[in-house]
N, CA, C and O atoms as a GROMACS GRO file, in nm:
protein
  452
    1MET      N    1   0.085  -0.117   0.000
    1MET     CA    2   0.000   0.000   0.000
    1MET      C    3   0.089   0.123   0.000
    1MET      O    4   0.186   0.133   0.075
    2GLN      N    5   0.053   0.215  -0.086
    2GLN     CA    6   0.132   0.338  -0.099
    2GLN      C    7   0.048   0.458  -0.057
    2GLN      O    8  -0.075   0.453  -0.057
    3GLN      N    9   0.116   0.565  -0.022
    3GLN     CA   10   0.049   0.690   0.014
    3GLN      C   11   0.058   0.786  -0.104
    3GLN      O   12   0.161   0.793  -0.171
    4LEU      N   13  -0.050   0.860  -0.129
    4LEU     CA   14  -0.050   0.964  -0.231
    4LEU      C   15  -0.075   1.097  -0.165
    4LEU      O   16  -0.170   1.111  -0.088
    5ALA      N   17   0.008   1.195  -0.193
    5ALA     CA   18  -0.012   1.330  -0.140
    5ALA      C   19  -0.114   1.402  -0.227
    5ALA      O   20  -0.110   1.389  -0.350
    6VAL      N   21  -0.204   1.477  -0.166
    6VAL     CA   22  -0.307   1.546  -0.242
    6VAL      C   23  -0.249   1.647  -0.341
    6VAL      O   24  -0.308   1.672  -0.446
    7THR      N   25  -0.136   1.706  -0.308
    7THR     CA   26  -0.078   1.808  -0.395
    7THR      C   27  -0.033   1.752  -0.530
    7THR      O   28  -0.020   1.827  -0.626
    8ARG      N   29  -0.010   1.622  -0.538
    8ARG     CA   30   0.031   1.560  -0.663
    8ARG      C   31  -0.072   1.459  -0.714
    8ARG      O   32  -0.045   1.387  -0.810
    9LEU      N   33  -0.188   1.454  -0.652
    9LEU     CA   34  -0.287   1.351  -0.682
    9LEU      C   35  -0.333   1.355  -0.828
    9LEU      O   36  -0.331   1.252  -0.895
   10ALA      N   37  -0.374   1.470  -0.877
   10ALA     CA   38  -0.422   1.479  -1.015
   10ALA      C   39  -0.314   1.436  -1.114
   10ALA      O   40  -0.341   1.368  -1.212
   11GLU      N   41  -0.191   1.478  -1.086
   11GLU     CA   42  -0.078   1.441  -1.172
   11GLU      C   43  -0.056   1.289  -1.170
   11GLU      O   44  -0.031   1.230  -1.275
   12GLN      N   45  -0.064   1.228  -1.053
   12GLN     CA   46  -0.043   1.085  -1.041
   12GLN      C   47  -0.155   1.005  -1.108
   12GLN      O   48  -0.131   0.900  -1.166
   13VAL      N   49  -0.278   1.057  -1.099
   13VAL     CA   50  -0.390   0.992  -1.168
   13VAL      C   51  -0.364   0.994  -1.318
   13VAL      O   52  -0.383   0.893  -1.386
   14GLN      N   53  -0.322   1.108  -1.370
   14GLN     CA   54  -0.295   1.119  -1.513
   14GLN      C   55  -0.182   1.026  -1.556
   14GLN      O   56  -0.186   0.970  -1.666
   15ALA      N   57  -0.082   1.007  -1.471
   15ALA     CA   58   0.027   0.914  -1.502
   15ALA      C   59  -0.026   0.771  -1.511
   15ALA      O   60   0.014   0.696  -1.600
   16LEU      N   61  -0.114   0.733  -1.418
   16LEU     CA   62  -0.174   0.599  -1.423
   16LEU      C   63  -0.257   0.581  -1.550
   16LEU      O   64  -0.252   0.476  -1.614
   17VAL      N   65  -0.334   0.684  -1.586
   17VAL     CA   66  -0.415   0.678  -1.707
   17VAL      C   67  -0.325   0.663  -1.830
   17VAL      O   68  -0.355   0.584  -1.920
   18ALA      N   69  -0.215   0.738  -1.833
   18ALA     CA   70  -0.121   0.731  -1.945
   18ALA      C   71  -0.060   0.592  -1.959
   18ALA      O   72  -0.026   0.549  -2.069
   19GLU      N   73  -0.044   0.523  -1.846
   19GLU     CA   74   0.009   0.387  -1.848
   19GLU      C   75  -0.098   0.284  -1.886
   19GLU      O   76  -0.069   0.165  -1.895
   20GLY      N   77  -0.220   0.331  -1.909
   20GLY     CA   78  -0.329   0.240  -1.941
   20GLY      C   79  -0.390   0.175  -1.819
   20GLY      O   80  -0.451   0.068  -1.828
   21ARG      N   81  -0.372   0.237  -1.704
   21ARG     CA   82  -0.420   0.181  -1.577
   21ARG      C   83  -0.514   0.281  -1.511
   21ARG      O   84  -0.483   0.334  -1.404
   22ALA      N   85  -0.629   0.306  -1.572
   22ALA     CA   86  -0.724   0.404  -1.517
   22ALA      C   87  -0.764   0.364  -1.376
   22ALA      O   88  -0.813   0.253  -1.355
   23PRO      N   89  -0.743   0.452  -1.278
   23PRO     CA   90  -0.768   0.416  -1.139
   23PRO      C   91  -0.914   0.428  -1.097
   23PRO      O   92  -0.996   0.493  -1.163
   24LEU      N   93  -0.943   0.364  -0.988
   24LEU     CA   94  -1.073   0.372  -0.923
   24LEU      C   95  -1.058   0.460  -0.800
   24LEU      O   96  -0.979   0.429  -0.711
   25LEU      N   97  -1.132   0.569  -0.794
   25LEU     CA   98  -1.135   0.654  -0.675
   25LEU      C   99  -1.242   0.598  -0.584
   25LEU      O  100  -1.362   0.613  -0.610
   26LEU      N  101  -1.200   0.533  -0.477
   26LEU     CA  102  -1.290   0.467  -0.383
   26LEU      C  103  -1.311   0.557  -0.262
   26LEU      O  104  -1.222   0.570  -0.177
   27ASP      N  105  -1.428   0.619  -0.255
   27ASP     CA  106  -1.460   0.709  -0.144
   27ASP      C  107  -1.531   0.626  -0.037
   27ASP      O  108  -1.640   0.574  -0.060
   28VAL      N  109  -1.468   0.616   0.080
   28VAL     CA  110  -1.520   0.529   0.186
   28VAL      C  111  -1.593   0.607   0.295
   28VAL      O  112  -1.618   0.554   0.404
   29ARG      N  113  -1.627   0.732   0.266
   29ARG     CA  114  -1.700   0.813   0.363
   29ARG      C  115  -1.849   0.778   0.361
   29ARG      O  116  -1.896   0.705   0.274
   30GLU      N  117  -1.920   0.831   0.458
   30GLU     CA  118  -2.065   0.812   0.467
   30GLU      C  119  -2.136   0.898   0.363
   30GLU      O  120  -2.082   1.000   0.320
   31PRO      N  121  -2.257   0.859   0.322
   31PRO     CA  122  -2.329   0.937   0.220
   31PRO      C  123  -2.346   1.084   0.254
   31PRO      O  124  -2.336   1.169   0.165
   32TRP      N  125  -2.371   1.118   0.380
   32TRP     CA  126  -2.388   1.259   0.416
   32TRP      C  127  -2.258   1.336   0.397
   32TRP      O  128  -2.261   1.455   0.365
   33GLU      N  129  -2.144   1.270   0.417
   33GLU     CA  130  -2.016   1.337   0.397
   33GLU      C  131  -1.992   1.365   0.248
   33GLU      O  132  -1.944   1.472   0.211
   34ILE      N  133  -2.027   1.269   0.165
   34ILE     CA  134  -2.009   1.285   0.022
   34ILE      C  135  -2.101   1.395  -0.030
   34ILE      O  136  -2.063   1.472  -0.119
   35ALA      N  137  -2.223   1.403   0.026
   35ALA     CA  138  -2.316   1.510  -0.013
   35ALA      C  139  -2.263   1.647   0.029
   35ALA      O  140  -2.293   1.747  -0.035
   36THR      N  141  -2.186   1.651   0.138
   36THR     CA  142  -2.131   1.777   0.188
   36THR      C  143  -2.013   1.824   0.103
   36THR      O  144  -2.003   1.942   0.071
   37ALA      N  145  -1.925   1.733   0.068
   37ALA     CA  146  -1.804   1.767  -0.009
   37ALA      C  147  -1.762   1.646  -0.090
   37ALA      O  148  -1.747   1.536  -0.035
   38SER      N  149  -1.744   1.664  -0.219
   38SER     CA  150  -1.702   1.551  -0.301
   38SER      C  151  -1.586   1.590  -0.391
   38SER      O  152  -1.554   1.708  -0.408
   39LEU      N  153  -1.526   1.490  -0.448
   39LEU     CA  154  -1.406   1.506  -0.529
   39LEU      C  155  -1.419   1.417  -0.652
   39LEU      O  156  -1.456   1.300  -0.640
   40SER      N  157  -1.389   1.471  -0.768
   40SER     CA  158  -1.380   1.389  -0.887
   40SER      C  159  -1.246   1.422  -0.953
   40SER      O  160  -1.202   1.536  -0.954
   41LEU      N  161  -1.186   1.320  -1.008
   41LEU     CA  162  -1.056   1.337  -1.074
   41LEU      C  163  -1.068   1.291  -1.218
   41LEU      O  164  -1.106   1.176  -1.243
   42PRO      N  165  -1.036   1.376  -1.314
   42PRO     CA  166  -1.041   1.334  -1.454
   42PRO      C  167  -0.957   1.209  -1.477
   42PRO      O  168  -0.840   1.203  -1.437
   43GLY      N  169  -1.018   1.111  -1.540
   43GLY     CA  170  -0.948   0.986  -1.569
   43GLY      C  171  -0.973   0.876  -1.468
   43GLY      O  172  -0.940   0.760  -1.493
   44ALA      N  173  -1.030   0.911  -1.354
   44ALA     CA  174  -1.056   0.811  -1.249
   44ALA      C  175  -1.206   0.784  -1.241
   44ALA      O  176  -1.287   0.876  -1.243
   45GLN      N  177  -1.241   0.657  -1.232
   45GLN     CA  178  -1.380   0.620  -1.207
   45GLN      C  179  -1.404   0.633  -1.057
   45GLN      O  180  -1.316   0.600  -0.977
   46ARG      N  181  -1.520   0.682  -1.019
   46ARG     CA  182  -1.552   0.702  -0.879
   46ARG      C  183  -1.648   0.594  -0.831
   46ARG      O  184  -1.743   0.558  -0.901
   47LEU      N  185  -1.623   0.543  -0.712
   47LEU     CA  186  -1.711   0.445  -0.649
   47LEU      C  187  -1.723   0.482  -0.502
   47LEU      O  188  -1.621   0.492  -0.432
   48ASP      N  189  -1.844   0.501  -0.454
   48ASP     CA  190  -1.869   0.537  -0.315
   48ASP      C  191  -1.920   0.414  -0.239
   48ASP      O  192  -2.029   0.364  -0.266
   49ILE      N  193  -1.839   0.368  -0.145
   49ILE     CA  194  -1.879   0.256  -0.058
   49ILE      C  195  -1.835   0.292   0.084
   49ILE      O  196  -1.715   0.301   0.110
   50PRO      N  197  -1.930   0.312   0.176
   50PRO     CA  198  -1.890   0.341   0.315
   50PRO      C  199  -1.799   0.231   0.370
   50PRO      O  200  -1.814   0.113   0.337
   51MET      N  201  -1.705   0.271   0.453
   51MET     CA  202  -1.603   0.181   0.505
   51MET      C  203  -1.660   0.048   0.557
   51MET      O  204  -1.607  -0.058   0.523
   52GLN      N  205  -1.765   0.053   0.637
   52GLN     CA  206  -1.815  -0.070   0.698
   52GLN      C  207  -1.877  -0.164   0.595
   52GLN      O  208  -1.897  -0.282   0.626
   53GLN      N  209  -1.908  -0.118   0.475
   53GLN     CA  210  -1.967  -0.202   0.371
   53GLN      C  211  -1.864  -0.266   0.279
   53GLN      O  212  -1.899  -0.352   0.197
   54ILE      N  213  -1.739  -0.227   0.290
   54ILE     CA  214  -1.635  -0.275   0.199
   54ILE      C  215  -1.626  -0.428   0.195
   54ILE      O  216  -1.627  -0.485   0.086
   55PRO      N  217  -1.618  -0.499   0.310
   55PRO     CA  218  -1.605  -0.645   0.302
   55PRO      C  219  -1.717  -0.713   0.223
   55PRO      O  220  -1.692  -0.808   0.150
   56GLY      N  221  -1.838  -0.665   0.236
   56GLY     CA  222  -1.951  -0.726   0.166
   56GLY      C  223  -1.966  -0.683   0.021
   56GLY      O  224  -2.047  -0.740  -0.052
   57ARG      N  225  -1.889  -0.584  -0.019
   57ARG     CA  226  -1.902  -0.531  -0.156
   57ARG      C  227  -1.772  -0.541  -0.235
   57ARG      O  228  -1.752  -0.468  -0.332
   58LEU      N  229  -1.683  -0.630  -0.194
   58LEU     CA  230  -1.554  -0.644  -0.263
   58LEU      C  231  -1.569  -0.674  -0.411
   58LEU      O  232  -1.486  -0.631  -0.492
   59ALA      N  233  -1.675  -0.745  -0.449
   59ALA     CA  234  -1.694  -0.781  -0.589
   59ALA      C  235  -1.709  -0.659  -0.679
   59ALA      O  236  -1.689  -0.669  -0.800
   60GLU      N  237  -1.745  -0.544  -0.623
   60GLU     CA  238  -1.759  -0.422  -0.701
   60GLU      C  239  -1.625  -0.354  -0.731
   60GLU      O  240  -1.619  -0.261  -0.812
   61ILE      N  241  -1.520  -0.400  -0.667
   61ILE     CA  242  -1.388  -0.337  -0.679
   61ILE      C  243  -1.298  -0.428  -0.762
   61ILE      O  244  -1.268  -0.541  -0.721
   62ASP      N  245  -1.256  -0.382  -0.877
   62ASP     CA  246  -1.173  -0.459  -0.969
   62ASP      C  247  -1.031  -0.471  -0.913
   62ASP      O  248  -0.963  -0.369  -0.897
   63PRO      N  249  -0.985  -0.592  -0.883
   63PRO     CA  250  -0.850  -0.608  -0.826
   63PRO      C  251  -0.738  -0.577  -0.925
   63PRO      O  252  -0.622  -0.566  -0.885
   64GLN      N  253  -0.771  -0.564  -1.053
   64GLN     CA  254  -0.669  -0.534  -1.154
   64GLN      C  255  -0.646  -0.385  -1.173
   64GLN      O  256  -0.551  -0.345  -1.241
   65ARG      N  257  -0.732  -0.303  -1.114
   65ARG     CA  258  -0.718  -0.157  -1.128
   65ARG      C  259  -0.650  -0.097  -1.007
   65ARG      O  260  -0.665  -0.149  -0.896
   66PRO      N  261  -0.575   0.010  -1.026
   66PRO     CA  262  -0.525   0.083  -0.909
   66PRO      C  263  -0.645   0.141  -0.832
   66PRO      O  264  -0.736   0.198  -0.891
   67VAL      N  265  -0.643   0.125  -0.701
   67VAL     CA  266  -0.750   0.175  -0.616
   67VAL      C  267  -0.695   0.289  -0.531
   67VAL      O  268  -0.597   0.272  -0.458
   68LEU      N  269  -0.758   0.406  -0.541
   68LEU     CA  270  -0.719   0.523  -0.463
   68LEU      C  271  -0.825   0.543  -0.356
   68LEU      O  272  -0.936   0.587  -0.385
   69ALA      N  273  -0.792   0.512  -0.233
   69ALA     CA  274  -0.889   0.520  -0.123
   69ALA      C  275  -0.891   0.661  -0.064
   69ALA      O  276  -0.786   0.720  -0.038
   70LEU      N  277  -1.013   0.714  -0.044
   70LEU     CA  278  -1.032   0.850   0.004
   70LEU      C  279  -1.132   0.852   0.119
   70LEU      O  280  -1.233   0.782   0.116
   71CYS      N  281  -1.102   0.935   0.219
   71CYS     CA  282  -1.199   0.961   0.326
   71CYS      C  283  -1.182   1.107   0.368
   71CYS      O  284  -1.131   1.188   0.291
   72HIS      N  285  -1.225   1.141   0.488
   72HIS     CA  286  -1.220   1.280   0.534
   72HIS      C  287  -1.077   1.325   0.564
   72HIS      O  288  -1.032   1.426   0.511
   73HIS      N  289  -1.006   1.251   0.650
   73HIS     CA  290  -0.870   1.290   0.688
   73HIS      C  291  -0.763   1.187   0.651
   73HIS      O  292  -0.645   1.211   0.674
   74GLY      N  293  -0.802   1.074   0.595
   74GLY     CA  294  -0.705   0.974   0.552
   74GLY      C  295  -0.689   0.855   0.643
   74GLY      O  296  -0.607   0.767   0.614
   75MET      N  297  -0.763   0.848   0.752
   75MET     CA  298  -0.747   0.734   0.843
   75MET      C  299  -0.835   0.615   0.803
   75MET      O  300  -0.787   0.502   0.798
   76ARG      N  301  -0.962   0.639   0.774
   76ARG     CA  302  -1.048   0.530   0.729
   76ARG      C  303  -0.996   0.473   0.597
   76ARG      O  304  -0.993   0.352   0.577
   77SER      N  305  -0.956   0.562   0.507
   77SER     CA  306  -0.906   0.516   0.377
   77SER      C  307  -0.777   0.435   0.393
   77SER      O  308  -0.754   0.342   0.317
   78LEU      N  309  -0.695   0.470   0.490
   78LEU     CA  310  -0.574   0.392   0.517
   78LEU      C  311  -0.612   0.251   0.560
   78LEU      O  312  -0.554   0.153   0.512
   79GLN      N  313  -0.710   0.240   0.650
   79GLN     CA  314  -0.756   0.107   0.695
   79GLN      C  315  -0.810   0.026   0.578
   79GLN      O  316  -0.782  -0.093   0.566
   80VAL      N  317  -0.888   0.091   0.491
   80VAL     CA  318  -0.945   0.022   0.376
   80VAL      C  319  -0.836  -0.021   0.279
   80VAL      O  320  -0.838  -0.133   0.229
   81ALA      N  321  -0.739   0.067   0.252
   81ALA     CA  322  -0.630   0.032   0.161
   81ALA      C  323  -0.551  -0.088   0.213
   81ALA      O  324  -0.515  -0.177   0.136
   82LEU      N  325  -0.524  -0.089   0.342
   82LEU     CA  326  -0.452  -0.203   0.401
   82LEU      C  327  -0.536  -0.331   0.392
   82LEU      O  328  -0.483  -0.438   0.362
   83PHE      N  329  -0.666  -0.320   0.418
   83PHE     CA  330  -0.756  -0.435   0.406
   83PHE      C  331  -0.757  -0.488   0.263
   83PHE      O  332  -0.746  -0.608   0.241
   84LEU      N  333  -0.770  -0.398   0.166
   84LEU     CA  334  -0.773  -0.440   0.026
   84LEU      C  335  -0.643  -0.510  -0.014
   84LEU      O  336  -0.645  -0.610  -0.084
   85GLU      N  337  -0.533  -0.456   0.032
   85GLU     CA  338  -0.404  -0.518   0.002
   85GLU      C  339  -0.399  -0.662   0.055
   85GLU      O  340  -0.352  -0.752  -0.013
   86ARG      N  341  -0.449  -0.680   0.177
   86ARG     CA  342  -0.452  -0.816   0.236
   86ARG      C  343  -0.549  -0.908   0.162
   86ARG      O  344  -0.534  -1.030   0.166
   87GLN      N  345  -0.647  -0.851   0.094
   87GLN     CA  346  -0.745  -0.930   0.020
   87GLN      C  347  -0.700  -0.959  -0.123
   87GLN      O  348  -0.775  -1.020  -0.200
   88GLY      N  349  -0.580  -0.917  -0.160
   88GLY     CA  350  -0.527  -0.948  -0.292
   88GLY      C  351  -0.541  -0.837  -0.395
   88GLY      O  352  -0.536  -0.863  -0.515
   89TYR      N  353  -0.558  -0.715  -0.349
   89TYR     CA  354  -0.561  -0.599  -0.438
   89TYR      C  355  -0.420  -0.540  -0.437
   89TYR      O  356  -0.384  -0.468  -0.344
   90PRO      N  357  -0.340  -0.571  -0.541
   90PRO     CA  358  -0.197  -0.539  -0.536
   90PRO      C  359  -0.161  -0.391  -0.552
   90PRO      O  360  -0.051  -0.350  -0.515
   91CYS      N  361  -0.252  -0.312  -0.607
   91CYS     CA  362  -0.217  -0.173  -0.636
   91CYS      C  363  -0.314  -0.080  -0.563
   91CYS      O  364  -0.405  -0.024  -0.624
   92THR      N  365  -0.294  -0.066  -0.433
   92THR     CA  366  -0.381   0.019  -0.352
   92THR      C  367  -0.303   0.139  -0.299
   92THR      O  368  -0.185   0.128  -0.265
   93TYR      N  369  -0.371   0.251  -0.293
   93TYR     CA  370  -0.311   0.375  -0.247
   93TYR      C  371  -0.405   0.440  -0.146
   93TYR      O  372  -0.527   0.431  -0.158
   94ASN      N  373  -0.348   0.505  -0.048
   94ASN     CA  374  -0.424   0.588   0.044
   94ASN      C  375  -0.397   0.733   0.009
   94ASN      O  376  -0.282   0.773  -0.010
   95ILE      N  377  -0.504   0.813   0.002
   95ILE     CA  378  -0.489   0.956  -0.024
   95ILE      C  379  -0.467   1.025   0.111
   95ILE      O  380  -0.561   1.045   0.187
   96THR      N  381  -0.342   1.059   0.138
   96THR     CA  382  -0.301   1.118   0.264
   96THR      C  383  -0.372   1.250   0.291
   96THR      O  384  -0.372   1.339   0.206
   97GLY      N  385  -0.432   1.261   0.407
   97GLY     CA  386  -0.499   1.385   0.445
   97GLY      C  387  -0.643   1.395   0.397
   97GLY      O  388  -0.717   1.482   0.441
   98GLY      N  389  -0.683   1.304   0.307
   98GLY     CA  390  -0.821   1.297   0.262
   98GLY      C  391  -0.872   1.422   0.193
   98GLY      O  392  -0.796   1.506   0.146
   99ILE      N  393  -1.004   1.430   0.187
   99ILE     CA  394  -1.067   1.542   0.119
   99ILE      C  395  -1.044   1.673   0.194
   99ILE      O  396  -1.049   1.781   0.134
  100ASP      N  397  -1.019   1.664   0.323
  100ASP     CA  398  -0.987   1.784   0.400
  100ASP      C  399  -0.857   1.848   0.349
  100ASP      O  400  -0.850   1.969   0.329
  101ALA      N  401  -0.756   1.766   0.327
  101ALA     CA  402  -0.629   1.818   0.274
  101ALA      C  403  -0.647   1.868   0.131
  101ALA      O  404  -0.586   1.968   0.092
  102TRP      N  405  -0.730   1.800   0.053
  102TRP     CA  406  -0.757   1.845  -0.084
  102TRP      C  407  -0.814   1.987  -0.081
  102TRP      O  408  -0.770   2.074  -0.156
  103SER      N  409  -0.912   2.008   0.006
  103SER     CA  410  -0.975   2.140   0.016
  103SER      C  411  -0.877   2.247   0.063
  103SER      O  412  -0.878   2.359   0.012
  104ARG      N  413  -0.793   2.213   0.159
  104ARG     CA  414  -0.698   2.310   0.215
  104ARG      C  415  -0.578   2.338   0.124
  104ARG      O  416  -0.528   2.450   0.120
  105GLN      N  417  -0.533   2.236   0.050
  105GLN     CA  418  -0.409   2.250  -0.025
  105GLN      C  419  -0.425   2.260  -0.176
  105GLN      O  420  -0.336   2.312  -0.244
  106VAL      N  421  -0.537   2.212  -0.229
  106VAL     CA  422  -0.551   2.206  -0.375
  106VAL      C  423  -0.670   2.287  -0.426
  106VAL      O  424  -0.654   2.371  -0.515
  107ASP      N  425  -0.788   2.263  -0.371
  107ASP     CA  426  -0.909   2.325  -0.424
  107ASP      C  427  -0.996   2.379  -0.311
  107ASP      O  428  -1.077   2.305  -0.254
  108PRO      N  429  -0.980   2.508  -0.278
  108PRO     CA  430  -1.057   2.564  -0.167
  108PRO      C  431  -1.207   2.576  -0.194
  108PRO      O  432  -1.283   2.613  -0.104
  109THR      N  433  -1.251   2.546  -0.318
  109THR     CA  434  -1.395   2.548  -0.344
  109THR      C  435  -1.464   2.423  -0.289
  109THR      O  436  -1.586   2.421  -0.275
  110VAL      N  437  -1.386   2.319  -0.256
  110VAL     CA  438  -1.444   2.200  -0.192
  110VAL      C  439  -1.468   2.235  -0.046
  110VAL      O  440  -1.374   2.271   0.024
  111PRO      N  441  -1.593   2.224   0.001
  111PRO     CA  442  -1.625   2.265   0.138
  111PRO      C  443  -1.550   2.186   0.244
  111PRO      O  444  -1.527   2.066   0.230
  112LEU      N  445  -1.513   2.255   0.348
  112LEU     CA  446  -1.458   2.191   0.468
  112LEU      C  447  -1.574   2.152   0.558
  112LEU      O  448  -1.676   2.220   0.562
  113TYR      N  449  -1.558   2.043   0.630
  113TYR     CA  450  -1.660   2.005   0.728
  113TYR      C  451  -1.595   1.937   0.846
  113TYR      O  452  -1.664   1.897   0.940
   0.00000   0.00000   0.00000
C-alpha cells in the first residue's frame, strides 16, 4: 500500500491513465459526507462505498485496477487500503490527508466540514 499526497494527486492519476491503468477513486465516507463535499478526478472512475460495507461489496472493486482510497482525513481510507491489500488488491493507495487536505491544499472550493 502506498500513500498519495493530495498536492500531486491529479498528476499521479494522469500518469496511471497514461500507463493504461485508469484508477478507481474509492470514497469510503458516509453518504452525508459525500453530499457535503465531493471530489472527482479526470481519468478516475468514482465508487462510493462506506467503510463498513467494503467487506460485503468487494466484488464491485476490480482487483486489476489501481484503487485510490479517500476519506475525510485519511485514516479510514488507510484502513481500507490495508484491508484491500490483504485481500489481494496489489495496487492500492491511500490519499493522505483525505478530502480535508484536498480542500486546504488544492481546491478551496471544496467545502470543509
